[in-house]
Coordinates of C-alpha atoms and ligand atoms in Angstrom, one line a residue:
X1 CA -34.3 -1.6 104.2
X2 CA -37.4 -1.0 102.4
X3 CA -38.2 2.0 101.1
X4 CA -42.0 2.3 103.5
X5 CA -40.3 0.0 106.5
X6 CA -41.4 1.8 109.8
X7 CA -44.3 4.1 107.8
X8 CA -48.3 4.3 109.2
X9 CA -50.6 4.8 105.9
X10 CA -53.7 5.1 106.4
X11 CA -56.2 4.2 103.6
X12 CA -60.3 5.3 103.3
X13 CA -61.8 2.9 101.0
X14 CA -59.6 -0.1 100.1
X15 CA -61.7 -3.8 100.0
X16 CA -61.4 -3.4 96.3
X17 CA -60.0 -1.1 93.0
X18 CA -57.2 1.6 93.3
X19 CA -57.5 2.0 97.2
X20 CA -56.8 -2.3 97.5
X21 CA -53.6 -1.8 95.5
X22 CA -52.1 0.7 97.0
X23 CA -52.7 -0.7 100.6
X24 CA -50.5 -3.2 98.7
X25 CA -48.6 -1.4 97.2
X26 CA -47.5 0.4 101.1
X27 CA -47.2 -3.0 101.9
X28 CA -44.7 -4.4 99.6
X29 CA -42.7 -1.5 100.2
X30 CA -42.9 -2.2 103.9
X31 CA -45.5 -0.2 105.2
X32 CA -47.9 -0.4 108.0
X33 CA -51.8 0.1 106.3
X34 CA -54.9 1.0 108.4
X35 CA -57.6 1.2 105.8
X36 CA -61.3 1.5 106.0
X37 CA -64.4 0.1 104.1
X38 CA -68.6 0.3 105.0
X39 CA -69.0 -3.7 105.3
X40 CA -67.7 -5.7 108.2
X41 CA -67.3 -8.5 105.5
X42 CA -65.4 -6.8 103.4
X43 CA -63.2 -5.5 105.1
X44 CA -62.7 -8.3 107.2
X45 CA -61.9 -10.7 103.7
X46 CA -59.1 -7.7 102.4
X47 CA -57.9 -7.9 105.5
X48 CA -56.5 -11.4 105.2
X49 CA -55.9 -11.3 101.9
X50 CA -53.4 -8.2 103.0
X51 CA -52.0 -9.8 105.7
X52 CA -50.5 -9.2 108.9
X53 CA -49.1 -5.8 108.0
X54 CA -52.8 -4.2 107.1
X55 CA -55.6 -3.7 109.6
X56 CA -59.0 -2.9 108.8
X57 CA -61.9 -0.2 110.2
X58 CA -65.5 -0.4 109.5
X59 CA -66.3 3.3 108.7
X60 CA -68.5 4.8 106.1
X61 CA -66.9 8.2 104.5
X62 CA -70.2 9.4 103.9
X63 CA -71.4 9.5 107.7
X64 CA -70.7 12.1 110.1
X65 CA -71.2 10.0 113.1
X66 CA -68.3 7.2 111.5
X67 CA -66.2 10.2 110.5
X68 CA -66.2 11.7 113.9
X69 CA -64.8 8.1 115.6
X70 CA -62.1 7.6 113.2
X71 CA -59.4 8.6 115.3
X72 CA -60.3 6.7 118.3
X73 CA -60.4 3.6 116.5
X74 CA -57.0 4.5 114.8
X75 CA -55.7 5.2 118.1
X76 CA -56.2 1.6 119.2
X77 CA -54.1 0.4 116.3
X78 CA -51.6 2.8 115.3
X79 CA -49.7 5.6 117.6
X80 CA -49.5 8.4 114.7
X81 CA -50.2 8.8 110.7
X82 CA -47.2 8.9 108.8
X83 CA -49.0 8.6 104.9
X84 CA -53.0 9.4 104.7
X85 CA -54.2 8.7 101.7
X86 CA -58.3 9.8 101.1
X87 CA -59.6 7.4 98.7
X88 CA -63.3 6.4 99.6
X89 CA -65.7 7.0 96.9
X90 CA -68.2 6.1 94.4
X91 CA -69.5 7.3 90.8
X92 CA -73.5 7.7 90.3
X93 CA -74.4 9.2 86.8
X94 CA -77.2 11.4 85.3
X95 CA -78.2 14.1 83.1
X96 CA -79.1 17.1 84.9
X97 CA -83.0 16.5 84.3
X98 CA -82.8 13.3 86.1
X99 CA -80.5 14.1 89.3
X100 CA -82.2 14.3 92.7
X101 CA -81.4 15.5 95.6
X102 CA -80.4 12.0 96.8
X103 CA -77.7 11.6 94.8
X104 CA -76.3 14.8 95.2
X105 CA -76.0 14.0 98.8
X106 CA -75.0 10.9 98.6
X107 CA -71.6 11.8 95.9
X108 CA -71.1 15.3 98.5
X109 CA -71.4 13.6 101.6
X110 CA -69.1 10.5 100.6
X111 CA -66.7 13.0 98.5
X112 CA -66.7 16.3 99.5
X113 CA -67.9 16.0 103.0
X114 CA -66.1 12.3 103.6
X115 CA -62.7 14.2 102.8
X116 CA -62.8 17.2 104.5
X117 CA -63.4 15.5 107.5
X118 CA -61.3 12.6 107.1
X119 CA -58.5 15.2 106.8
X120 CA -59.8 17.1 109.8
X121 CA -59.9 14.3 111.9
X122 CA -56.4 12.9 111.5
X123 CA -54.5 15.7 111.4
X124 CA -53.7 15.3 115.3
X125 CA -52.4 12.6 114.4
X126 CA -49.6 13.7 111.7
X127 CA -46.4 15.1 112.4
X128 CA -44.0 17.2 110.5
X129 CA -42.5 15.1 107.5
X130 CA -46.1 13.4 107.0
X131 CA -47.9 13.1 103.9
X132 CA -51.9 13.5 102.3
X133 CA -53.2 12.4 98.9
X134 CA -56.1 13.2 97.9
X135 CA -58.1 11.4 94.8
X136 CA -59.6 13.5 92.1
X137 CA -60.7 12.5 88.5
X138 CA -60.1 13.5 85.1
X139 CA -63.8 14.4 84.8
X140 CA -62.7 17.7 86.2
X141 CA -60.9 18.6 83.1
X142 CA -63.5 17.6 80.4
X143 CA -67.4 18.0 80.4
X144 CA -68.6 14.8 80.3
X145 CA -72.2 13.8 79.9
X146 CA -74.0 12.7 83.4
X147 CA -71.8 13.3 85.6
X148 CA -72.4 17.3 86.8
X149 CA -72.6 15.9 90.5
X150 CA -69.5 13.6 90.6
X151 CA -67.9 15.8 88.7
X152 CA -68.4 19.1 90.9
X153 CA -67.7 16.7 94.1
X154 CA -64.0 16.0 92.7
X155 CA -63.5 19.6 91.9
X156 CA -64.2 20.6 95.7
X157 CA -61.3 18.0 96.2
X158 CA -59.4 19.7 93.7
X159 CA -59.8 22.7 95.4
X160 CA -59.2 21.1 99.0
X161 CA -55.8 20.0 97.8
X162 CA -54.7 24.0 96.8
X163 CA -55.9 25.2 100.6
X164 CA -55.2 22.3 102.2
X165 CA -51.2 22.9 101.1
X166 CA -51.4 26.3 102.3
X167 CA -52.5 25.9 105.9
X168 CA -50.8 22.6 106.4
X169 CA -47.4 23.8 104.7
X170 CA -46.3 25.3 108.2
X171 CA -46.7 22.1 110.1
X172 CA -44.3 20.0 107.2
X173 CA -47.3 17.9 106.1
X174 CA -47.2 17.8 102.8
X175 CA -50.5 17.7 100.5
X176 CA -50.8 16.3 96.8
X177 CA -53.6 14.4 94.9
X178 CA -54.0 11.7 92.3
X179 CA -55.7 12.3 89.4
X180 CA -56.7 8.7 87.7
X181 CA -58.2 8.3 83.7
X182 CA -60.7 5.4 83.1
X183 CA -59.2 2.6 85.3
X184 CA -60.5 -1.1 85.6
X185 CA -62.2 -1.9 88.8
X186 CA -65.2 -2.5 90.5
X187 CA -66.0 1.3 90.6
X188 CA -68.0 1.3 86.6
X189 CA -70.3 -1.8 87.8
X190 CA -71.2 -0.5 91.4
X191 CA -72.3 2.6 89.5
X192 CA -75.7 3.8 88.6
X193 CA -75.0 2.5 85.0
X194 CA -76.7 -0.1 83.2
X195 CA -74.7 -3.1 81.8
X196 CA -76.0 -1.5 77.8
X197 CA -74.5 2.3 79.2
X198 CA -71.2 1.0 80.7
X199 CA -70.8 -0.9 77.0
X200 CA -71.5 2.5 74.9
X201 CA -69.4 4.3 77.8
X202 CA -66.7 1.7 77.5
X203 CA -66.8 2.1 73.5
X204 CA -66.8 5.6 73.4
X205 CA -63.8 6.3 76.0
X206 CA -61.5 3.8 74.6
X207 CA -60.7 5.4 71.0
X208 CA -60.4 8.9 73.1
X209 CA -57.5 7.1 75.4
X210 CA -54.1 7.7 73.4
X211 CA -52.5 4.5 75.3
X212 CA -55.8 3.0 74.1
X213 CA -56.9 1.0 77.4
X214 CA -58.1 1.4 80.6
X215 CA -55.4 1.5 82.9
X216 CA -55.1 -0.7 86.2
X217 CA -55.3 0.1 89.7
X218 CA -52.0 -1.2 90.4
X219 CA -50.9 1.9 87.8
X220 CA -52.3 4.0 89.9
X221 CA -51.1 2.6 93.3
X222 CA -47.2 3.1 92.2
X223 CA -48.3 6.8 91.5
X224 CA -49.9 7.1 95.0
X225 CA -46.8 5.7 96.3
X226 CA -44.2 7.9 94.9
X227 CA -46.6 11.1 95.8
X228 CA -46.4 9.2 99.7
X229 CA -42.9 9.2 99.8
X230 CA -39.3 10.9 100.0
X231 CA -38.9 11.2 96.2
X232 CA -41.7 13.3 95.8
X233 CA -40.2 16.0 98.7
X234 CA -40.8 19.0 96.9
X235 CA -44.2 18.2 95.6
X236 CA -46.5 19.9 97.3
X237 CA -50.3 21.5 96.5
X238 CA -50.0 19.0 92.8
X239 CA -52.4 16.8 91.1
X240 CA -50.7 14.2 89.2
X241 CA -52.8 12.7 86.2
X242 CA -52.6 8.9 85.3
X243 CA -55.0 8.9 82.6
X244 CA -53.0 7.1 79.6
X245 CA -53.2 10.7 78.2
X246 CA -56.6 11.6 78.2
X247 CA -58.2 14.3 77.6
X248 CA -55.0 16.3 76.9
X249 CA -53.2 14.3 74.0
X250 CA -54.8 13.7 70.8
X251 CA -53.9 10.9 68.6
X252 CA -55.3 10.2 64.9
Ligands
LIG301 N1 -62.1 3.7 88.4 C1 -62.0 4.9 87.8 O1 -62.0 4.9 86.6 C2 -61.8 6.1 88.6 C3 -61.4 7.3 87.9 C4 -61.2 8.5 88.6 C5 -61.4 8.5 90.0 N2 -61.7 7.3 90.7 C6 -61.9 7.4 92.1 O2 -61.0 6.5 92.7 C7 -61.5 6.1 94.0 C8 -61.4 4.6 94.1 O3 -62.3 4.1 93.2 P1 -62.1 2.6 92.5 O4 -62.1 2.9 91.0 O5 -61.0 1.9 93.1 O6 -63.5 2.0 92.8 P2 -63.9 0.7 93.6 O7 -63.2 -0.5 93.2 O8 -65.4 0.6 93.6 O9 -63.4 1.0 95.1 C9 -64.0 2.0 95.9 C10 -63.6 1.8 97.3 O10 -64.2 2.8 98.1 C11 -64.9 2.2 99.2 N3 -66.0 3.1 99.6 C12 -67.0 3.6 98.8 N4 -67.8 4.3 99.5 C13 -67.3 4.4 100.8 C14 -67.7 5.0 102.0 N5 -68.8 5.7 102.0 N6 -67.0 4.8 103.1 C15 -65.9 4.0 103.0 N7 -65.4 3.4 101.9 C16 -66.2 3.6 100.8 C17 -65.3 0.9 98.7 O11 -65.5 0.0 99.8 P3 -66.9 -0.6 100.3 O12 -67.8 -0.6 99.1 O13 -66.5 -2.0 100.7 O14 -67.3 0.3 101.4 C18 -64.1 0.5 97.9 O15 -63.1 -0.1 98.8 C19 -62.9 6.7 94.1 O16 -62.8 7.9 94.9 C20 -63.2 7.0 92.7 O17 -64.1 8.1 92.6 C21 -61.9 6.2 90.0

């Protein structure tokens, strides 16, 4: 018997990068996946290339009235959450002079706001022995140029994963984040940055990265999995870092 047979996950933000590969990665290992994405086309194409074990919702993370109907369209699909992973996101950079009040609210309403109430909202759905990871970012640990906003945003996560293990420790759900370095997907290009800024970026981070490339999503995704399951029963309140080392190891 797989490892996942018989498991519910639910994934926010999969058509593409990290949250893609770990709906397959739940997959492969014989999991159910409900996961979410903004674009009826989207999520309709990851949906069959996922198969018959995944099933896709239209619901934007960063809208109140699409966070508040999440359960009821998760209740037409799937009796309980066994696994929620929050993954939905986006990165929008800018020195401090240049940030306005749009893209504050558009990184806190997807990041902060989407996860708190994703959380909120499925918790009636998750019985003891369940499981939430959250995703944070190394940018948290470092001070990196442009990215104040983002970076404050993943620090509330940060901080929801700590309270989030206290009040939910009673009812046996367990709570734990992911941490991910420089990884390659779609998230760099979808950004605010120019295809000049992502090159400097790109040269800049590399020589900082002791495994000296960016890792992949599907690195990520077998992290995600371990946090979701069995062998991971006494983590609880953590954020794991897969970050090929950075920021903490210095090589050279
Ligand atoms: N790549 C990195 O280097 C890196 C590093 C640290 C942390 N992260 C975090 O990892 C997470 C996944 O990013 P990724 O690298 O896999 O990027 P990606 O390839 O761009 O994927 C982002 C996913 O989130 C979805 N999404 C974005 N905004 C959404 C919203 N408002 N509602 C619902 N879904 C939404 C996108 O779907 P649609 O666009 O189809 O809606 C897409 O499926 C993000 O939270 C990101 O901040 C990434």
């Amino acid at each position: 018997m797989k490892k996942m047979e018989n498991k519910i996950a639910v994934i926010t933000g999969a058509t593409s990068g990290i949250g893609k590969a770990a709906a397959r990665e739940f997959i492969d290992h014989g999991a159910k996946v409900v996961f979410t994405g903004r674009y009826e086309n989207t999520v309709q194409e990851t949906q069959s290339e996922l198969g018959e074990q995944a099933f896709g919702i239209v619901s934007d993370a960063g809208k109140m009235t699409d966070l508040l109907m999440l359960r009821e369209k998760l209740v037409s699909v799937v009796p309980h959450v066994d696994i929620l992973y929050v993954n939905a996101g986006i990165g929008k950079y800018a020195p401090v002079e240049q940030v306005s009040e749009e893209h504050f609210n558009e990184l806190f309403d997807i990041i902060v706001k989407g996860t708190l109430f994703t959380v909120q909202q499925l918790l009636p759905l998750m019985r003891n022995g369940s499981v939430i990871i959250l995703n944070t970012s190394i940018v948290t640990e470092i001070g990196m140029p442009n990215s104040s906003v983002y970076s404050a945003a993943k620090a509330a996560v940060q901080s929801f994963v700590k309270t989030f293990a206290a009040e939910l420790a009673a009812k046996g759900i367990r709570v734990n984040a992911v941490s991910p370095g420089p990884i390659q997907t779609n998230y760099f290009e979808r950004s605010n940055l120019t295809a000049a800024q992502m090159e400097n970026f790109t040269r800049s981070f590399a020589p900082q990265i002791p495994l000296a490339r960016f890792g992949k999503p599907e690195e990520v995704a077998r992290v995600i999995r371990f946090l979701a399951s069995d062998d991971a029963s006494f983590m609880h309140g953590s954020e794991v870092f897969v970050d090929g080392g950075f920021p903490k190891v210095k090589v050279g």
